[in-house]
Coordinates of C-alpha atoms and ligand atoms in Angstrom, one line a residue:
X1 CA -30.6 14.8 -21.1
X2 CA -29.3 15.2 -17.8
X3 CA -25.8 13.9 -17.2
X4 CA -26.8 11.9 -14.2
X5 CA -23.8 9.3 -13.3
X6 CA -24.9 6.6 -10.4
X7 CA -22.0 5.1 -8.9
X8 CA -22.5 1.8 -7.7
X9 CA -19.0 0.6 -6.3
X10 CA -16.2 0.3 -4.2
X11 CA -17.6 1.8 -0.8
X12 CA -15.0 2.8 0.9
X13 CA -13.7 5.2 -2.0
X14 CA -16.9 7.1 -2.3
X15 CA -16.0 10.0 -1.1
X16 CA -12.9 10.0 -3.2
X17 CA -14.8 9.7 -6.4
X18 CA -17.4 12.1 -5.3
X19 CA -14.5 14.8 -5.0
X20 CA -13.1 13.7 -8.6
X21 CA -16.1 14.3 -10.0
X22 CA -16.6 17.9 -8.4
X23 CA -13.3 19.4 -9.1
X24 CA -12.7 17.3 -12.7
X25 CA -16.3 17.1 -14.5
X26 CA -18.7 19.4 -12.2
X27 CA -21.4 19.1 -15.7
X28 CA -21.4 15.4 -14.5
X29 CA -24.4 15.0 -11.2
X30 CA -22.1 12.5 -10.2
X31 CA -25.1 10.3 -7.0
X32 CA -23.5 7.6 -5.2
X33 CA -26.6 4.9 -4.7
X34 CA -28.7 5.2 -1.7
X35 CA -30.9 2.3 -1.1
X36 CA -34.4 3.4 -1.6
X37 CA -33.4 6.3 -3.9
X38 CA -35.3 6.5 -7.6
X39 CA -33.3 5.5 -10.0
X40 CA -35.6 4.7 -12.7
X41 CA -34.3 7.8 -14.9
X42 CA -30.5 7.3 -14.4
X43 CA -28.7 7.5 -18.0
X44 CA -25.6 6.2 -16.7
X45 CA -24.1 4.1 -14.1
X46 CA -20.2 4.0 -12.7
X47 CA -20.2 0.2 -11.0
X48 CA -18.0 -2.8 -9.7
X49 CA -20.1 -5.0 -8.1
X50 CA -24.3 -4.0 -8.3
X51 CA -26.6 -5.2 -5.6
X52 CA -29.2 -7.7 -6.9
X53 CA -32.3 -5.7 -8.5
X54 CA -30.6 -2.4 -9.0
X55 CA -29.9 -3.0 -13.3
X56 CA -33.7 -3.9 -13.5
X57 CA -34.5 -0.8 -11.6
X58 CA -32.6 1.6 -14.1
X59 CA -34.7 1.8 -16.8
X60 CA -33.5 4.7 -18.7
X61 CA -29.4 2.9 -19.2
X62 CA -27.8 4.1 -21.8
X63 CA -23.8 3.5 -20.8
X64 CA -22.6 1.3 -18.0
X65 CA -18.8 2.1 -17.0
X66 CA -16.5 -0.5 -15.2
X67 CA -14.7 0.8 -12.3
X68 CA -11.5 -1.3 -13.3
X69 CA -10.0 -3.2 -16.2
X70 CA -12.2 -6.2 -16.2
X71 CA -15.2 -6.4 -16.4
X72 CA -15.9 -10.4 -15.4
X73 CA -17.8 -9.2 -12.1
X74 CA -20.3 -7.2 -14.5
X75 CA -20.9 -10.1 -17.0
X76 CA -21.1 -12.7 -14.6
X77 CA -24.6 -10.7 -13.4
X78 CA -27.5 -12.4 -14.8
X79 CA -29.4 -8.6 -14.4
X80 CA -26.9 -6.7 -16.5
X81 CA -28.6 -5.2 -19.2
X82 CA -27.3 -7.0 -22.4
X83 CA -28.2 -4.3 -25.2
X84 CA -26.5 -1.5 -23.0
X85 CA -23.1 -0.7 -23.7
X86 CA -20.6 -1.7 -21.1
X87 CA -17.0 0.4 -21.4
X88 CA -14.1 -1.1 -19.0
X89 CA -11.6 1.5 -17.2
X90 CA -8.7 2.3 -19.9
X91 CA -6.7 5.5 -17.6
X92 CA -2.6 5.8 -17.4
X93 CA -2.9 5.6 -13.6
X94 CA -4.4 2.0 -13.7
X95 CA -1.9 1.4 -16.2
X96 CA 1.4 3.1 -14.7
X97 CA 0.6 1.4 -11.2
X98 CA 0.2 -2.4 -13.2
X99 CA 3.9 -1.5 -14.9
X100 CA 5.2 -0.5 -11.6
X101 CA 3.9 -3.8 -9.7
X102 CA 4.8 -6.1 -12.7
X103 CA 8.3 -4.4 -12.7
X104 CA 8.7 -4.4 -8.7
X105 CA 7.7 -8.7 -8.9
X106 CA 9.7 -9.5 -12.1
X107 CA 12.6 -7.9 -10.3
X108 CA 11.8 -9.6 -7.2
X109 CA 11.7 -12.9 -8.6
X110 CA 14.5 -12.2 -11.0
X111 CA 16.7 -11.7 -7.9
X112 CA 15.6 -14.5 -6.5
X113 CA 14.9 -11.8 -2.7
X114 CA 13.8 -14.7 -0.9
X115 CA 17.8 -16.3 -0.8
X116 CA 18.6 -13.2 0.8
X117 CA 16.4 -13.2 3.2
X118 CA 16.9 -16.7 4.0
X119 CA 20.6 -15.8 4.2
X120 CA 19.9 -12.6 6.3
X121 CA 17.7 -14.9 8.8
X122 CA 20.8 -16.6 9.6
X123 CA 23.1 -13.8 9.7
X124 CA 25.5 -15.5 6.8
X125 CA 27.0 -13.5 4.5
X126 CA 26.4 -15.7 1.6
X127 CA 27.2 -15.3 -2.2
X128 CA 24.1 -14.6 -4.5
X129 CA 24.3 -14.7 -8.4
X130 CA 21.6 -14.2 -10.8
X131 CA 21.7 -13.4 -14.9
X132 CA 21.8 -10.7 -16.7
X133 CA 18.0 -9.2 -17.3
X134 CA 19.1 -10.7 -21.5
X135 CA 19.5 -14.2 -20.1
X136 CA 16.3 -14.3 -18.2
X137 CA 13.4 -14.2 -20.2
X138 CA 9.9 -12.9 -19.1
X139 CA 6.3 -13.9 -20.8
X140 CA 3.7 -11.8 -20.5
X141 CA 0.1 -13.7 -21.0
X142 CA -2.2 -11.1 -22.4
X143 CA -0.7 -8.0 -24.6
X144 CA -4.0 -5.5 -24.3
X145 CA -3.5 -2.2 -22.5
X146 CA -1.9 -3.6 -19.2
X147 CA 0.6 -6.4 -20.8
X148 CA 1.6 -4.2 -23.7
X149 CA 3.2 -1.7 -21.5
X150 CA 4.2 -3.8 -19.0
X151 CA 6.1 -5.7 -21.5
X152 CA 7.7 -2.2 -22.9
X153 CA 8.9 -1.8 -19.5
X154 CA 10.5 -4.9 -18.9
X155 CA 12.0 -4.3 -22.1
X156 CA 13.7 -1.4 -20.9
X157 CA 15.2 -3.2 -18.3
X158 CA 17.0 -5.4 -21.0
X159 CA 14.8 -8.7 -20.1
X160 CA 13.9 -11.4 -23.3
X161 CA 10.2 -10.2 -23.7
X162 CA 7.5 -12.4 -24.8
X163 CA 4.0 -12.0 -24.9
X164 CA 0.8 -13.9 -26.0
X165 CA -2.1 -12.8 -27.1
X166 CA -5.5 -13.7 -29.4
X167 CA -4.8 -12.2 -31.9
X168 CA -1.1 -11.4 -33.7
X169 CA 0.8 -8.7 -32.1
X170 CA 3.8 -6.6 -33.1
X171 CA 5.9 -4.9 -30.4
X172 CA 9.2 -3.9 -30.2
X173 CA 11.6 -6.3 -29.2
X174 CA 8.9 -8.4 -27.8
X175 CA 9.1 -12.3 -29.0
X176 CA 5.2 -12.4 -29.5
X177 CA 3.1 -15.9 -29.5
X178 CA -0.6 -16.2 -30.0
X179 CA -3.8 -18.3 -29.8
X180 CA -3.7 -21.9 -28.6
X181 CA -1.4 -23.5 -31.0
X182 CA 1.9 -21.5 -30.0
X183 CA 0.8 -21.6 -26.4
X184 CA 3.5 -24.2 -25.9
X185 CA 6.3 -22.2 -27.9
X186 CA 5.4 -19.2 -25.7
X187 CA 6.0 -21.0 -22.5
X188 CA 8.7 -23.4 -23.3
X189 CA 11.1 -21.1 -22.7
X190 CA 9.5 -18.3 -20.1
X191 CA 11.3 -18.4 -16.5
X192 CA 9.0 -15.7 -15.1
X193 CA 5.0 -16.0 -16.4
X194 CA 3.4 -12.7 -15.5
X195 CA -0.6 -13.3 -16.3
X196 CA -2.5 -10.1 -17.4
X197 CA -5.0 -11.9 -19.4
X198 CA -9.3 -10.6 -18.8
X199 CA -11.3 -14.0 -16.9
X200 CA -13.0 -14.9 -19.9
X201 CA -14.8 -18.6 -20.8
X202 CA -11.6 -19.1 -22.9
X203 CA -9.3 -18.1 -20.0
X204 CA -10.6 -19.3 -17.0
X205 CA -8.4 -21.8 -15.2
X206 CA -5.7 -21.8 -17.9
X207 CA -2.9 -21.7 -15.3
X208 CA -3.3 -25.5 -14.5
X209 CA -1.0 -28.5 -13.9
X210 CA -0.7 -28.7 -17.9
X211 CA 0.7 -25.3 -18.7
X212 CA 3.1 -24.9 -15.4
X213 CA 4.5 -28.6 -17.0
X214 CA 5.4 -26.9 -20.2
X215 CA 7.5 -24.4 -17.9
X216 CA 11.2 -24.4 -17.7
X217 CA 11.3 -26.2 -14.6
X218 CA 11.4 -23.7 -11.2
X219 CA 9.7 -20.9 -12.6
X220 CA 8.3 -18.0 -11.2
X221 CA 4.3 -17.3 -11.5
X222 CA 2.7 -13.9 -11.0
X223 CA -0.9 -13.7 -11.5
X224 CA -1.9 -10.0 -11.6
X225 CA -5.4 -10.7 -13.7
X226 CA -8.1 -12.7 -11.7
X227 CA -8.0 -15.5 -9.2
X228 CA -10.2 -17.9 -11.8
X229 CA -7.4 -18.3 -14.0
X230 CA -5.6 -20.2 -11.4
X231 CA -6.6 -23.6 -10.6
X232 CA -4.8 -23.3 -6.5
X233 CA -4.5 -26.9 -6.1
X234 CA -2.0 -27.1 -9.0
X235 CA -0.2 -24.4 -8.1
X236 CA 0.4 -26.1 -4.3
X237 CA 1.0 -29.3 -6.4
X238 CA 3.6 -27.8 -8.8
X239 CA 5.1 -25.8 -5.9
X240 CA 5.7 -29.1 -4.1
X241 CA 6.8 -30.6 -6.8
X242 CA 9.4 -27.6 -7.8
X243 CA 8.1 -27.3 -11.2
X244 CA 7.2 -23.4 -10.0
X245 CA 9.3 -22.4 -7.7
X246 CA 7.9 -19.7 -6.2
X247 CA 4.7 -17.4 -6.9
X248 CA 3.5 -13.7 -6.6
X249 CA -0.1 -13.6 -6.6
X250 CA -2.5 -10.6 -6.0
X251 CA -6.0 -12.0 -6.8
X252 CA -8.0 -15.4 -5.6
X253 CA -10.6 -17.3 -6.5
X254 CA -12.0 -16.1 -2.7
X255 CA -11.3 -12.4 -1.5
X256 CA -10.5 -11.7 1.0
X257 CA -8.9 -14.5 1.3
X258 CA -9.6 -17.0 3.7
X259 CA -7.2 -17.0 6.8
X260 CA -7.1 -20.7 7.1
X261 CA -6.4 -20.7 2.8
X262 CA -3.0 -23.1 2.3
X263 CA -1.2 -20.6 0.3
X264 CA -0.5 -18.0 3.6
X265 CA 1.4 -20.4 4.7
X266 CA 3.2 -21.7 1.4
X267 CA 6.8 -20.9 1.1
X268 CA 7.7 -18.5 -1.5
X269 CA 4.2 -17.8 -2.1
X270 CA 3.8 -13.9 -2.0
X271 CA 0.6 -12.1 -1.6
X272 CA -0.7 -9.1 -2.5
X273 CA -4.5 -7.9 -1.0
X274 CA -6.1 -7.2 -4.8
X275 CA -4.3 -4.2 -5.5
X276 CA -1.7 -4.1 -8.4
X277 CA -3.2 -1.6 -9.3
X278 CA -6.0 0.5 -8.4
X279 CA -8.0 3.4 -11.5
X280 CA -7.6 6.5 -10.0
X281 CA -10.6 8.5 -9.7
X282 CA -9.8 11.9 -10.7
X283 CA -7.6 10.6 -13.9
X284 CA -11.2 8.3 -14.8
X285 CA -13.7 10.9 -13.8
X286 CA -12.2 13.2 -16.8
X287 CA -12.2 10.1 -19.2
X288 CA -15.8 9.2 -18.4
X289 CA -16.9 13.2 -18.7
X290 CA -15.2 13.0 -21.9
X291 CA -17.1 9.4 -23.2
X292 CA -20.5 10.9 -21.8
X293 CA -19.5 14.0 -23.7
X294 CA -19.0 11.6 -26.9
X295 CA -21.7 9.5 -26.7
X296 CA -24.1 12.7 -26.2
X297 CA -22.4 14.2 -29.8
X298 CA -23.3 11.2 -31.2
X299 CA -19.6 9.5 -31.4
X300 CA -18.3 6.1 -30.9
X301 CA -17.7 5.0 -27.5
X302 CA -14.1 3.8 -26.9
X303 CA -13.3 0.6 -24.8
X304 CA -16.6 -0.8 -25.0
X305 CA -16.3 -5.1 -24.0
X306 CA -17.5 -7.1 -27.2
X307 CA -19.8 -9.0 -24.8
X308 CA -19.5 -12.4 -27.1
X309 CA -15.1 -12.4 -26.9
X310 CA -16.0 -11.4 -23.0
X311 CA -13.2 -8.8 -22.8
Ligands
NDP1 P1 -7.2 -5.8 -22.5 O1 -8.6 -6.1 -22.9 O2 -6.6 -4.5 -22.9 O3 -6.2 -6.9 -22.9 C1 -6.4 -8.3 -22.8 C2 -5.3 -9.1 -23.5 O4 -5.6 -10.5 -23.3 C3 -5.3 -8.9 -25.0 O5 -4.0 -8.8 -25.5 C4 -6.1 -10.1 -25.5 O6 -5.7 -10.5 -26.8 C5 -5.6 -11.1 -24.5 N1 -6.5 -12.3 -24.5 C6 -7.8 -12.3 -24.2 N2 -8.3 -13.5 -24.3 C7 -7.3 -14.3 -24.7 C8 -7.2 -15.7 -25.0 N3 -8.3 -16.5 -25.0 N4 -6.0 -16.2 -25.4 C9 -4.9 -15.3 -25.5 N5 -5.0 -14.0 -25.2 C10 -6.2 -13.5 -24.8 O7 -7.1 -5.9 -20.9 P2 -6.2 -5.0 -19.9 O8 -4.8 -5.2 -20.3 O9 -6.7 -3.7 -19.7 O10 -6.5 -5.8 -18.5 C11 -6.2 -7.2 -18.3 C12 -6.8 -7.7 -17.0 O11 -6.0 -7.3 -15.9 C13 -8.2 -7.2 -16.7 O12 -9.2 -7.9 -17.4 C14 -8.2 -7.5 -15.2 O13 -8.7 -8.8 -14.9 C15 -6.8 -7.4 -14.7 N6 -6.5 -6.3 -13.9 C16 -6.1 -6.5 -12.6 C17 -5.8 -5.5 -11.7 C18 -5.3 -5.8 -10.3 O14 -5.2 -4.9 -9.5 N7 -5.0 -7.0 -10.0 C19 -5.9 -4.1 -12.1 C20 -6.4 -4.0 -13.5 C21 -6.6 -5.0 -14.3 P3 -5.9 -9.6 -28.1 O15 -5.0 -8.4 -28.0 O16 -5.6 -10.4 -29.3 O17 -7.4 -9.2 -28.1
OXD2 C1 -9.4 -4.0 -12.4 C2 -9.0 -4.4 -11.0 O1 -9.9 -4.9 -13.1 O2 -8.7 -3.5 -10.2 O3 -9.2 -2.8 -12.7 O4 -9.0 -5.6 -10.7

């Protein structure tokens, strides 16, 4: 079979992959799209986002690789193949630079940087205290590849660790909650809510009005995951209100988004342009090689979305 890869992503970083691929997995004929180009024998396919016809057009699928984590993008295409099997991006880059962001935003908001810089504004030299990382305490929605080592890191640091998950979870020195029912124990007593969950049927919109009201009152919100778990208009409400007291968030509903969108302007509402973290092509072109390599021994795929749990 011929080890045909057609990449059907992220524009810009073309030429990026196409240089992974050369110097990492030269066995792999690594084609970024073309329109008009003949597709129709293509075994597998690297993609983020697929222009409308191209699935239907590859008739000879036999893997379909996410460019990053989550997948939602893929599944939310009524033309992706449903009896292909779809593996999302697991690599220690995508990983390291989500510990690194979560880490640089709980410290942030731990520190509470915006007094300072309110102080600084003014020129006044003026006290600031905060807790020890052991009295603040940290939850981590979603303990899968990104939350687990996130949480390991804050951990390090000496924060209270929780996490919740689907499914019961044992880390150490992480306080761990999951499914529905211990929802409310989970955030009852988080001060910083870090959201690494997939966008999933079950997930989509859960940070609402009713779950930053079972928040120690001012918390902190950073949404790392996908803009559809965040219904906006509560967040401006709860913001107004106090209930969170400030936000980092690095994906929307709308992206780019909007110039005119309410939350530029919100106080204490941080944004980041969609990149917590970004999968590093030469780290992924080896780990995609190495699954080709797999699947064309006959082996088990790893990291390959159960398409009815969505993630
Ligand atoms: P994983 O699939 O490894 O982990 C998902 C976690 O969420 C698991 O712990 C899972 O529970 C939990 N989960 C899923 N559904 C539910 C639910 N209904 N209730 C409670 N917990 C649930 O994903 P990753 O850690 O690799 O990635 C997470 C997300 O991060 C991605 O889907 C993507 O959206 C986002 N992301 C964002 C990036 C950015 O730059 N902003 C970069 C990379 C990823 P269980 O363990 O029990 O299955
Ligand atoms: C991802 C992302 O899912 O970058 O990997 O958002």
């Amino acid at each position: 079979m011929t080890r045909t890869l057609l990449f059907a992503g992220a524009g810009e970083r073309t030429e990026a992959w196409t240089r992974a691929f050369a110097e990492i997995a030269p066995e792999i004929d690594f084609r970024p799209y073309e329109p008009g180009q003949d597709i129709s024998n293509v075994p597998y396919c690297l993609a983020w986002r697929v222009a409308p016809g191209l699935w239907a057009a590859m008739k000879q699928l036999k893997i379909i690789f996410g460019i990053g984590a989550g997948v939602d993008r893929l599944l939310a295409d009524p033309g992706l193949p449903r009896d292909v099997p779809l593996v999302r991006m697991v690599e220690p880059e995508l990983t390291r630079g989500m510990v690194e962001y979560v880490l640089w935003q709980c410290l942030f908001h731990h520190r509470k940087v915006w007094e300072l810089e309110a102080a600084q504004n003014c020129a006044v030299w003026r006290p600031h205290t905060y807790p020890a990382p052991w009295d603040r305490t940290i939850g981590i929605m979603g303990l899968g590849e990104l939350g687990a080592a996130a949480a390991a890191k804050l951990v390090e640091f000496g924060f209270q660790v929780r996490g919740w998950s689907r499914s019961p979870k044992s880390l150490p020195k992480v306080t761990s909650f999951f499914g529905p029912d211990q929802l409310p124990a989970f955030l009852s007593k988080t001060e910083i809510l870090v959201c690494l969950l997939p966008l999933t049927s079950e997930t989509r919109g859960i940070l609402n009005a009713s779950l930053f009201a079972q928040l120690p009152r001012g918390a902190s919100l950073i949404n790392a995951a996908r803009g559809g778990h965040l219904v906006e208009a509560d967040l401006l409400a709860a913001m107004a209100a106090g209930q969170i007291n400030a936000a980092t968030l690095d994906v929307f509903e709308t992206e780019p988004l909007p110039p005119d969108h309410p939350f530029w302007s919100t106080e204490r509402l941080y944004i980041t342009p969609h990149n917590a973290s970004v999968t590093d092509p030469r780290s992924a072109a080896w780990r995609i090689a190495r699954q080709i390599a797999k699947f064309e021994a006959g082996e088990e795929l790893d990291n390959v979305i159960d398409r009815a749990r969505g993630y």
